[in-house]
Amino acid sequence: MIPIERVADNLEAPALDVRSYRVIRLPNKLEALLVHDPETDKASASVNVNVGSFSDADDMPGMAHAVEHLLFMGTKKFPKENAYNQYLTAHSGYSNAYTAATETNYFFEVSASSASSSSNLTNGSTTSPLYGALDHFAQFFIAPLFLSSTLDRELKAVDSENKKNLQSDNWRLSQLSKSLSNPKHPYHHFSTGNLETLRDEPRKRGVDVREEFMKFHDKHYSANRMKLVVLGTESLDELESWVGDLFSDVQNKDLPQNRWDEVQPYSDKEVLTQIFAKPVMDTRLLDIYFPYQDEENLYETQPSRYISHLIGHEGPGSILAYIKAKGWANGLSSGAMPICPGSAFFTVSIRLTEDGLREYKEVVKAVFQYISLLKDTPPQQWIVEELKGMAEVDFRFKEKTPASSFTSRLSSIMQKPLPREWLLSGSSLIRKFDSEAITKALSFLRTDNFRLTIVSQEFPGNWNQKEKWYGTEYRAEPIPSDFAKAICRAAENTARDRPSELHLPHKNEFIPTKLTVEKREVEEPLKSPKLIRNDDGVRTWWKKDDRFWVPKANVLLVMRNPLVTATPANAVKSMLYCELVKDALVEYSYDAEIAGLVYDLGSSSVGLDVDVGGYNDKMSVLLEKVLVSMRDLVVKPDRFKIVKERLLRGYRNWDFQQPFRQVGDFTRWLGSEKGWINEQYLAELPHLTPEDISTFYPQLLRQIHIETLVHGNMYKEDALRITDLIESTLKARALPQSQWQVRRNLILPEGSNYTYERTLGDPANVNHCIEYYLYVGSIADHPLRAKLLLLGQMTDEPGFDQLRTKEQLGYIVFTGARMAATTMGYRVIIQSEHPTSYLEQRINAFLAFFSESLAAMSDEEFESHKQSLINKRLEKLKNLEQESTRFWNHISGEYFDFLQLEKDVAYLRPLTKNDLVEFFEHYIHPTSPARAKLSIHMIAQSSPKAVGGNISSVEQKEKVVGLVGKYLTSFGVQVDADQLNQRFENVDVAGGDQISIVEAISMYLASDVALPADKKKDIIDQAKQLLATVLPSLGIEVTPVIDVTSNLPEAPPVQATTYIENVHEYKARLEASSGARPVTDLSEFEDTEPKL
């Protein structure tokens, strides 16, 4: 028996928490938090290793990230590269991981029940899916293989992940901050890595990259640096036994905690500078970075929360209220930003208006004037008590999150120096008021201790440098002396000099005081809300919470009116109206937000949507204020200009999103009888005036049908009072049902094959994207729906394994069911540098290949997939928000199919393999004459031709032959230029004929140089990889070639596609589906009882 130390078993936990906890330490010093949850249907585990990108070698950035990828690719005990993910998929599970600065976090989720399969045995003693998953998982840290056969593929996955982020401003600006930091501190590193840093450059230096990754794992992965969290239904004793059995073989190297105390991210050279950065999207930001103290050991007082609460406040007296009234800003956030043990920043980030950009110096001065207010005013105990009290309420009534979110977060928290009894509460609760700690924290916010970053596409326009890794244009310079002096004067302001508009906030009237919940014994929670009012003007749905017993509620409301989206112009006016209401409410609603009560307002295809959620005590007060603001909005020209410009930038920025985030909008648009897309909104917005909104919005509210759901800690009478409040405030006429919008989708006819092509708007994006959609039928057809869902479950892991892992088509790969308003289908999404025509071909190949796999599938494996899907469909709700969302989806979808999940399971259970084979051959197989397909091709502007410029075919061949010669020389081959040119004489280099290029190199090495076969093979293998990069850089479009020896599935011949040139004509040719309608007579939900 392994001696296991029990460190803690009495953890401070939320009031409603039924879990039990134990912290243990194994003899190898691996520390683990065990969690017994008798109610969970999902088990999970996470390992957090105290090593991340800060430990990368300077000459191989991205090493920690690459090692994270490679650990998934087989272990000594489970050598099959996708064994882990196959196991998880078969047991309703999944996995993921992330690499941060000082930690790498691995986690998985799996069914807690052994019912998920009859083949769970990993050892002979247990059938728990959790035990089997832990067995696979532990081997990552005991004996990973770093299979050489997977190395290039996973490095390409890392490279693809990096390319996915190249046009993301979040990544670009973050890296710019790092690249312009102290080069002696690892914050300076490029953390993601790419093929150049992880493979090509090291190999040029003669480095065995696989060996380097293994050395990194060996050097940094140690049991004493690992924190493990395991959550399951098993007892703590059983979990302890499993962890001891499975993780004791993780080697302990007694490594110290990773720290960089001798150096800071900013030296004297980096502070008192201003950086002007040009973003991809049209955004305007002002960021102030103050080098700050590490607060890891200040967990009882957390002084930065006091400072960020006040600097980031949005109510009267705040920085934001002041600069917003000046027309300079739209938003502000602030807070401590931990970098690593010993280092942190305190940041203030402000979203500027056009005027604010011009006046950015005044905005900076306003921030320092407010800081001077905080330094002049002794730390206020009442403010800390307010924060402390609200934190206690939030922790007391904290609800469950998904199992893997919990384990991943807790394993990271375990790296902090918290008392183990406070692992659950330590980062949430403020335990005492410490005036000195706050004063010391404020001392870091000085005029000699900050750096500015100003982000704009237009200002100042004289960027003179490019950041190395992402190519961000920027200019860096010392803060001008006159500006620096003005900041110092602002920071020295006394109460007499300071603008009177800047002051501390008032006491928060939204802090909840009534937190009682009447908990009753319930045999089984209700699966649907009750319909407690149903007349011409209103439908009110209500359910008193009978699952979670928290003092919270959600009110969701739609005001039906067909005018809202009748035209693109109306849709834009509706959105602008909602944004103006929210803009007017910022100061008022902020107190509610920090007191755990939030609202949202928006427009949808059927009307205006209002959501209010959080602690129910003061909910009706906030709802009434929102409704009154909607009813009485005064459209002020100055705010209209700012809000309109913000919305305009949003529409313009849409084109600069990741392609996979854009493609779905076109699929929805082409599948909808009526709907609009971004470019149509963008065409309307510039023409709108304040008067347009002032005259339009009363029409929206004049005649409506109100449908609302009241769910949570509210009685029937409360729900009816809320309905009366909505009615009495808006005083609208009832909208007859005959005028309600009918939700319909278009039906793709059998045998159709359509393709719609769009060129991406971002000229610098290198990724294409495809959504390959196969229409199946009505969403209300339960037998068909069950088959589609099962197909999605069955292709999830093989699709990822084939299209991403093996073929390396791209980092973004999705397969599965796509549900629309009234129809459904099967889809595959891939974002890739490969042309969309090639992606389409590879999807066809995968589907044909899967058809063979399905036919050969054993009955046992088929039943395992069925059970795994059933487990997912019946997964327990985690919190009130999830249940509210589920109810509202059924209500707003207008099918009112509250028992949909149970019906899915009922139709899944009798399905046979033959049923699914028939379904697949009819609806999915590429050669099926009956299938109906629509492909959306998003095509990047950055084609090889655009990148290469106008290079002639002769020049292209000369450059390729010259590069091949240099490449061969680097391997010690004596190159005869004339002979090499002769081998390329009949090769179509400009046409991208890779096979012939490789053959020419091979013939030259074999015949002209007489190189040994083994050395020739190494050179040829690496030459293929080199060509994939070199040819596109010279403007040569390359269609990848399937190597006949690669065992990749072949694509079957398919019918020719019809390109959609005119969307109106395309839609006119198609029939529309039946509209959404209740699956059950609504009278069955009516509640005629007078009370609860």
PDB file of N, CA and C in Angstrom, residues 955-1024:
ATOM      1  N   GLU A 955      11.037  33.194 -64.233  1.00  0.00           N
ATOM      2  CA  GLU A 955      11.674  33.602 -62.976  1.00  0.00           C
ATOM      3  C   GLU A 955      11.331  32.615 -61.847  1.00  0.00           C
ATOM      4  N   GLN A 956      10.074  32.150 -61.846  1.00  0.00           N
ATOM      5  CA  GLN A 956       9.659  31.195 -60.808  1.00  0.00           C
ATOM      6  C   GLN A 956      10.512  29.932 -60.865  1.00  0.00           C
ATOM      7  N   LYS A 957      10.727  29.419 -62.093  1.00  0.00           N
ATOM      8  CA  LYS A 957      11.524  28.199 -62.220  1.00  0.00           C
ATOM      9  C   LYS A 957      12.963  28.454 -61.789  1.00  0.00           C
ATOM     10  N   GLU A 958      13.517  29.591 -62.214  1.00  0.00           N
ATOM     11  CA  GLU A 958      14.899  29.914 -61.833  1.00  0.00           C
ATOM     12  C   GLU A 958      15.053  29.977 -60.314  1.00  0.00           C
ATOM     13  N   LYS A 959      14.086  30.636 -59.654  1.00  0.00           N
ATOM     14  CA  LYS A 959      14.166  30.783 -58.205  1.00  0.00           C
ATOM     15  C   LYS A 959      14.035  29.427 -57.504  1.00  0.00           C
ATOM     16  N   VAL A 960      13.107  28.584 -57.970  1.00  0.00           N
ATOM     17  CA  VAL A 960      12.911  27.271 -57.342  1.00  0.00           C
ATOM     18  C   VAL A 960      14.163  26.421 -57.499  1.00  0.00           C
ATOM     19  N   VAL A 961      14.728  26.374 -58.720  1.00  0.00           N
ATOM     20  CA  VAL A 961      15.937  25.567 -58.952  1.00  0.00           C
ATOM     21  C   VAL A 961      17.089  26.097 -58.100  1.00  0.00           C
ATOM     22  N   GLY A 962      17.192  27.421 -58.012  1.00  0.00           N
ATOM     23  CA  GLY A 962      18.256  28.015 -57.198  1.00  0.00           C
ATOM     24  C   GLY A 962      18.107  27.648 -55.726  1.00  0.00           C
ATOM     25  N   LEU A 963      16.866  27.696 -55.219  1.00  0.00           N
ATOM     26  CA  LEU A 963      16.623  27.348 -53.812  1.00  0.00           C
ATOM     27  C   LEU A 963      16.876  25.862 -53.559  1.00  0.00           C
ATOM     28  N   VAL A 964      16.514  25.014 -54.537  1.00  0.00           N
ATOM     29  CA  VAL A 964      16.780  23.582 -54.405  1.00  0.00           C
ATOM     30  C   VAL A 964      18.289  23.343 -54.312  1.00  0.00           C
ATOM     31  N   GLY A 965      19.035  24.046 -55.141  1.00  0.00           N
ATOM     32  CA  GLY A 965      20.489  23.920 -55.098  1.00  0.00           C
ATOM     33  C   GLY A 965      21.056  24.285 -53.734  1.00  0.00           C
ATOM     34  N   LYS A 966      20.603  25.437 -53.165  1.00  0.00           N
ATOM     35  CA  LYS A 966      21.066  25.855 -51.832  1.00  0.00           C
ATOM     36  C   LYS A 966      20.672  24.836 -50.778  1.00  0.00           C
ATOM     37  N   TYR A 967      19.459  24.299 -50.917  1.00  0.00           N
ATOM     38  CA  TYR A 967      18.949  23.317 -49.955  1.00  0.00           C
ATOM     39  C   TYR A 967      19.825  22.059 -49.962  1.00  0.00           C
ATOM     40  N   LEU A 968      20.168  21.570 -51.168  1.00  0.00           N
ATOM     41  CA  LEU A 968      20.997  20.356 -51.275  1.00  0.00           C
ATOM     42  C   LEU A 968      22.397  20.614 -50.738  1.00  0.00           C
ATOM     43  N   THR A 969      22.899  21.815 -50.986  1.00  0.00           N
ATOM     44  CA  THR A 969      24.235  22.159 -50.481  1.00  0.00           C
ATOM     45  C   THR A 969      24.262  22.097 -48.957  1.00  0.00           C
ATOM     46  N   SER A 970      23.128  22.521 -48.306  1.00  0.00           N
ATOM     47  CA  SER A 970      23.086  22.507 -46.833  1.00  0.00           C
ATOM     48  C   SER A 970      23.195  21.088 -46.283  1.00  0.00           C
ATOM     49  N   PHE A 971      22.937  20.062 -47.137  1.00  0.00           N
ATOM     50  CA  PHE A 971      23.080  18.660 -46.727  1.00  0.00           C
ATOM     51  C   PHE A 971      24.452  18.099 -47.115  1.00  0.00           C
ATOM     52  N   GLY A 972      25.321  18.969 -47.601  1.00  0.00           N
ATOM     53  CA  GLY A 972      26.657  18.518 -47.977  1.00  0.00           C
ATOM     54  C   GLY A 972      26.736  17.959 -49.376  1.00  0.00           C
ATOM     55  N   VAL A 973      25.691  18.169 -50.206  1.00  0.00           N
ATOM     56  CA  VAL A 973      25.691  17.667 -51.591  1.00  0.00           C
ATOM     57  C   VAL A 973      26.406  18.685 -52.483  1.00  0.00           C
ATOM     58  N   GLN A 974      27.381  18.205 -53.265  1.00  0.00           N
ATOM     59  CA  GLN A 974      28.063  19.070 -54.228  1.00  0.00           C
ATOM     60  C   GLN A 974      27.139  19.249 -55.430  1.00  0.00           C
ATOM     61  N   VAL A 975      26.657  20.468 -55.672  1.00  0.00           N
ATOM     62  CA  VAL A 975      25.635  20.693 -56.698  1.00  0.00           C
ATOM     63  C   VAL A 975      26.268  21.186 -57.988  1.00  0.00           C
ATOM     64  N   ASP A 976      25.912  20.503 -59.088  1.00  0.00           N
ATOM     65  CA  ASP A 976      26.295  20.942 -60.431  1.00  0.00           C
ATOM     66  C   ASP A 976      25.067  21.656 -61.011  1.00  0.00           C
ATOM     67  N   ALA A 977      25.144  23.001 -61.122  1.00  0.00           N
ATOM     68  CA  ALA A 977      23.981  23.790 -61.521  1.00  0.00           C
ATOM     69  C   ALA A 977      23.451  23.386 -62.895  1.00  0.00           C
ATOM     70  N   ASP A 978      24.334  23.079 -63.838  1.00  0.00           N
ATOM     71  CA  ASP A 978      23.886  22.714 -65.187  1.00  0.00           C
ATOM     72  C   ASP A 978      23.104  21.410 -65.162  1.00  0.00           C
ATOM     73  N   GLN A 979      23.624  20.421 -64.457  1.00  0.00           N
ATOM     74  CA  GLN A 979      22.919  19.134 -64.386  1.00  0.00           C
ATOM     75  C   GLN A 979      21.564  19.278 -63.690  1.00  0.00           C
ATOM     76  N   LEU A 980      21.535  20.080 -62.619  1.00  0.00           N
ATOM     77  CA  LEU A 980      20.274  20.276 -61.897  1.00  0.00           C
ATOM     78  C   LEU A 980      19.247  20.967 -62.797  1.00  0.00           C
ATOM     79  N   ASN A 981      19.684  22.001 -63.542  1.00  0.00           N
ATOM     80  CA  ASN A 981      18.777  22.690 -64.463  1.00  0.00           C
ATOM     81  C   ASN A 981      18.252  21.742 -65.533  1.00  0.00           C
ATOM     82  N   GLN A 982      19.102  20.815 -65.964  1.00  0.00           N
ATOM     83  CA  GLN A 982      18.700  19.849 -66.988  1.00  0.00           C
ATOM     84  C   GLN A 982      17.580  18.956 -66.474  1.00  0.00           C
ATOM     85  N   ARG A 983      17.686  18.549 -65.205  1.00  0.00           N
ATOM     86  CA  ARG A 983      16.646  17.692 -64.617  1.00  0.00           C
ATOM     87  C   ARG A 983      15.297  18.425 -64.558  1.00  0.00           C
ATOM     88  N   PHE A 984      15.347  19.780 -64.484  1.00  0.00           N
ATOM     89  CA  PHE A 984      14.101  20.567 -64.356  1.00  0.00           C
ATOM     90  C   PHE A 984      13.591  21.062 -65.715  1.00  0.00           C
ATOM     91  N   GLU A 985      14.264  20.664 -66.793  1.00  0.00           N
ATOM     92  CA  GLU A 985      13.947  21.241 -68.105  1.00  0.00           C
ATOM     93  C   GLU A 985      12.478  21.058 -68.488  1.00  0.00           C
ATOM     94  N   ASN A 986      11.904  19.869 -68.230  1.00  0.00           N
ATOM     95  CA  ASN A 986      10.526  19.597 -68.645  1.00  0.00           C
ATOM     96  C   ASN A 986       9.531  19.609 -67.479  1.00  0.00           C
ATOM     97  N   VAL A 987       9.952  20.215 -66.378  1.00  0.00           N
ATOM     98  CA  VAL A 987       9.074  20.247 -65.190  1.00  0.00           C
ATOM     99  C   VAL A 987       8.248  21.533 -65.194  1.00  0.00           C
ATOM    100  N   ASP A 988       6.927  21.401 -64.980  1.00  0.00           N
ATOM    101  CA  ASP A 988       6.023  22.563 -64.939  1.00  0.00           C
ATOM    102  C   ASP A 988       6.037  23.147 -63.519  1.00  0.00           C
ATOM    103  N   VAL A 989       7.076  23.909 -63.232  1.00  0.00           N
ATOM    104  CA  VAL A 989       7.212  24.510 -61.896  1.00  0.00           C
ATOM    105  C   VAL A 989       6.098  25.520 -61.655  1.00  0.00           C
ATOM    106  N   ALA A 990       5.835  26.407 -62.614  1.00  0.00           N
ATOM    107  CA  ALA A 990       4.828  27.466 -62.454  1.00  0.00           C
ATOM    108  C   ALA A 990       3.433  26.889 -62.234  1.00  0.00           C
ATOM    109  N   GLY A 991       3.187  25.676 -62.755  1.00  0.00           N
ATOM    110  CA  GLY A 991       1.882  25.033 -62.573  1.00  0.00           C
ATOM    111  C   GLY A 991       1.747  24.312 -61.247  1.00  0.00           C
ATOM    112  N   GLY A 992       2.814  24.353 -60.421  1.00  0.00           N
ATOM    113  CA  GLY A 992       2.742  23.741 -59.099  1.00  0.00           C
ATOM    114  C   GLY A 992       2.788  22.229 -59.126  1.00  0.00           C
ATOM    115  N   ASP A 993       3.455  21.663 -60.130  1.00  0.00           N
ATOM    116  CA  ASP A 993       3.519  20.198 -60.279  1.00  0.00           C
ATOM    117  C   ASP A 993       4.537  19.615 -59.286  1.00  0.00           C
ATOM    118  N   GLN A 994       4.075  19.425 -58.043  1.00  0.00           N
ATOM    119  CA  GLN A 994       4.970  18.965 -56.977  1.00  0.00           C
ATOM    120  C   GLN A 994       5.580  17.600 -57.275  1.00  0.00           C
ATOM    121  N   ILE A 995       4.773  16.698 -57.843  1.00  0.00           N
ATOM    122  CA  ILE A 995       5.260  15.337 -58.094  1.00  0.00           C
ATOM    123  C   ILE A 995       6.471  15.368 -59.018  1.00  0.00           C
ATOM    124  N   SER A 996       6.366  16.179 -60.075  1.00  0.00           N
ATOM    125  CA  SER A 996       7.478  16.254 -61.031  1.00  0.00           C
ATOM    126  C   SER A 996       8.692  16.953 -60.429  1.00  0.00           C
ATOM    127  N   ILE A 997       8.469  17.961 -59.591  1.00  0.00           N
ATOM    128  CA  ILE A 997       9.582  18.661 -58.943  1.00  0.00           C
ATOM    129  C   ILE A 997      10.343  17.692 -58.033  1.00  0.00           C
ATOM    130  N   VAL A 998       9.595  16.956 -57.226  1.00  0.00           N
ATOM    131  CA  VAL A 998      10.218  15.984 -56.312  1.00  0.00           C
ATOM    132  C   VAL A 998      10.932  14.895 -57.111  1.00  0.00           C
ATOM    133  N   GLU A 999      10.307  14.463 -58.199  1.00  0.00           N
ATOM    134  CA  GLU A 999      10.918  13.427 -59.047  1.00  0.00           C
ATOM    135  C   GLU A 999      12.234  13.926 -59.653  1.00  0.00           C
ATOM    136  N   ALA A1000      12.260  15.207 -60.062  1.00  0.00           N
ATOM    137  CA  ALA A1000      13.484  15.785 -60.634  1.00  0.00           C
ATOM    138  C   ALA A1000      14.608  15.804 -59.603  1.00  0.00           C
ATOM    139  N   ILE A1001      14.269  16.191 -58.364  1.00  0.00           N
ATOM    140  CA  ILE A1001      15.286  16.202 -57.296  1.00  0.00           C
ATOM    141  C   ILE A1001      15.767  14.779 -57.022  1.00  0.00           C
ATOM    142  N   SER A1002      14.817  13.845 -56.982  1.00  0.00           N
ATOM    143  CA  SER A1002      15.145  12.447 -56.698  1.00  0.00           C
ATOM    144  C   SER A1002      16.065  11.875 -57.768  1.00  0.00           C
ATOM    145  N   MET A1003      15.768  12.121 -59.043  1.00  0.00           N
ATOM    146  CA  MET A1003      16.592  11.623 -60.152  1.00  0.00           C
ATOM    147  C   MET A1003      17.985  12.239 -60.106  1.00  0.00           C
ATOM    148  N   TYR A1004      18.053  13.521 -59.765  1.00  0.00           N
ATOM    149  CA  TYR A1004      19.348  14.192 -59.677  1.00  0.00           C
ATOM    150  C   TYR A1004      20.210  13.546 -58.594  1.00  0.00           C
ATOM    151  N   LEU A1005      19.610  13.282 -57.438  1.00  0.00           N
ATOM    152  CA  LEU A1005      20.367  12.690 -56.334  1.00  0.00           C
ATOM    153  C   LEU A1005      20.782  11.249 -56.631  1.00  0.00           C
ATOM    154  N   ALA A1006      19.871  10.517 -57.288  1.00  0.00           N
ATOM    155  CA  ALA A1006      20.154   9.099 -57.548  1.00  0.00           C
ATOM    156  C   ALA A1006      21.137   8.917 -58.696  1.00  0.00           C
ATOM    157  N   SER A1007      20.917   9.635 -59.805  1.00  0.00           N
ATOM    158  CA  SER A1007      21.711   9.397 -61.016  1.00  0.00           C
ATOM    159  C   SER A1007      22.924  10.301 -61.136  1.00  0.00           C
ATOM    160  N   ASP A1008      22.743  11.591 -60.832  1.00  0.00           N
ATOM    161  CA  ASP A1008      23.832  12.542 -61.046  1.00  0.00           C
ATOM    162  C   ASP A1008      24.793  12.620 -59.865  1.00  0.00           C
ATOM    163  N   VAL A1009      24.262  12.401 -58.653  1.00  0.00           N
ATOM    164  CA  VAL A1009      25.110  12.485 -57.453  1.00  0.00           C
ATOM    165  C   VAL A1009      25.424  11.104 -56.904  1.00  0.00           C
ATOM    166  N   ALA A1010      24.585  10.107 -57.260  1.00  0.00           N
ATOM    167  CA  ALA A1010      24.750   8.721 -56.778  1.00  0.00           C
ATOM    168  C   ALA A1010      24.728   8.670 -55.244  1.00  0.00           C
ATOM    169  N   LEU A1011      23.719   9.323 -54.663  1.00  0.00           N
ATOM    170  CA  LEU A1011      23.586   9.365 -53.206  1.00  0.00           C
ATOM    171  C   LEU A1011      22.989   8.056 -52.693  1.00  0.00           C
ATOM    172  N   PRO A1012      23.423   7.558 -51.542  1.00  0.00           N
ATOM    173  CA  PRO A1012      22.814   6.340 -50.972  1.00  0.00           C
ATOM    174  C   PRO A1012      21.320   6.535 -50.743  1.00  0.00           C
ATOM    175  N   ALA A1013      20.561   5.444 -50.870  1.00  0.00           N
ATOM    176  CA  ALA A1013      19.094   5.510 -50.808  1.00  0.00           C
ATOM    177  C   ALA A1013      18.579   6.087 -49.490  1.00  0.00           C
ATOM    178  N   ASP A1014      19.234   5.691 -48.344  1.00  0.00           N
ATOM    179  CA  ASP A1014      18.714   6.159 -47.050  1.00  0.00           C
ATOM    180  C   ASP A1014      18.888   7.667 -46.892  1.00  0.00           C
ATOM    181  N   LYS A1015      20.045   8.199 -47.330  1.00  0.00           N
ATOM    182  CA  LYS A1015      20.272   9.642 -47.226  1.00  0.00           C
ATOM    183  C   LYS A1015      19.364  10.395 -48.204  1.00  0.00           C
ATOM    184  N   LYS A1016      19.173   9.807 -49.392  1.00  0.00           N
ATOM    185  CA  LYS A1016      18.295  10.430 -50.379  1.00  0.00           C
ATOM    186  C   LYS A1016      16.872  10.560 -49.824  1.00  0.00           C
ATOM    187  N   LYS A1017      16.406   9.515 -49.125  1.00  0.00           N
ATOM    188  CA  LYS A1017      15.043   9.531 -48.576  1.00  0.00           C
ATOM    189  C   LYS A1017      14.868  10.676 -47.576  1.00  0.00           C
ATOM    190  N   ASP A1018      15.863  10.865 -46.689  1.00  0.00           N
ATOM    191  CA  ASP A1018      15.786  11.954 -45.704  1.00  0.00           C
ATOM    192  C   ASP A1018      15.679  13.309 -46.405  1.00  0.00           C
ATOM    193  N   ILE A1019      16.510  13.499 -47.440  1.00  0.00           N
ATOM    194  CA  ILE A1019      16.514  14.784 -48.147  1.00  0.00           C
ATOM    195  C   ILE A1019      15.188  15.006 -48.861  1.00  0.00           C
ATOM    196  N   ILE A1020      14.670  13.964 -49.498  1.00  0.00           N
ATOM    197  CA  ILE A1020      13.410  14.086 -50.238  1.00  0.00           C
ATOM    198  C   ILE A1020      12.249  14.373 -49.288  1.00  0.00           C
ATOM    199  N   ASP A1021      12.199  13.672 -48.147  1.00  0.00           N
ATOM    200  CA  ASP A1021      11.104  13.883 -47.184  1.00  0.00           C
ATOM    201  C   ASP A1021      11.068  15.339 -46.725  1.00  0.00           C
ATOM    202  N   GLN A1022      12.233  15.893 -46.417  1.00  0.00           N
ATOM    203  CA  GLN A1022      12.272  17.286 -45.962  1.00  0.00           C
ATOM    204  C   GLN A1022      12.049  18.255 -47.123  1.00  0.00           C
ATOM    205  N   ALA A1023      12.434  17.854 -48.321  1.00  0.00           N
ATOM    206  CA  ALA A1023      12.223  18.712 -49.496  1.00  0.00           C
ATOM    207  C   ALA A1023      10.729  18.901 -49.766  1.00  0.00           C
ATOM    208  N   LYS A1024       9.948  17.848 -49.560  1.00  0.00           N
ATOM    209  CA  LYS A1024       8.490  17.953 -49.760  1.00  0.00           C
ATOM    210  C   LYS A1024       7.910  19.023 -48.845  1.00  0.00           C
TER     211      LYS A1024
END
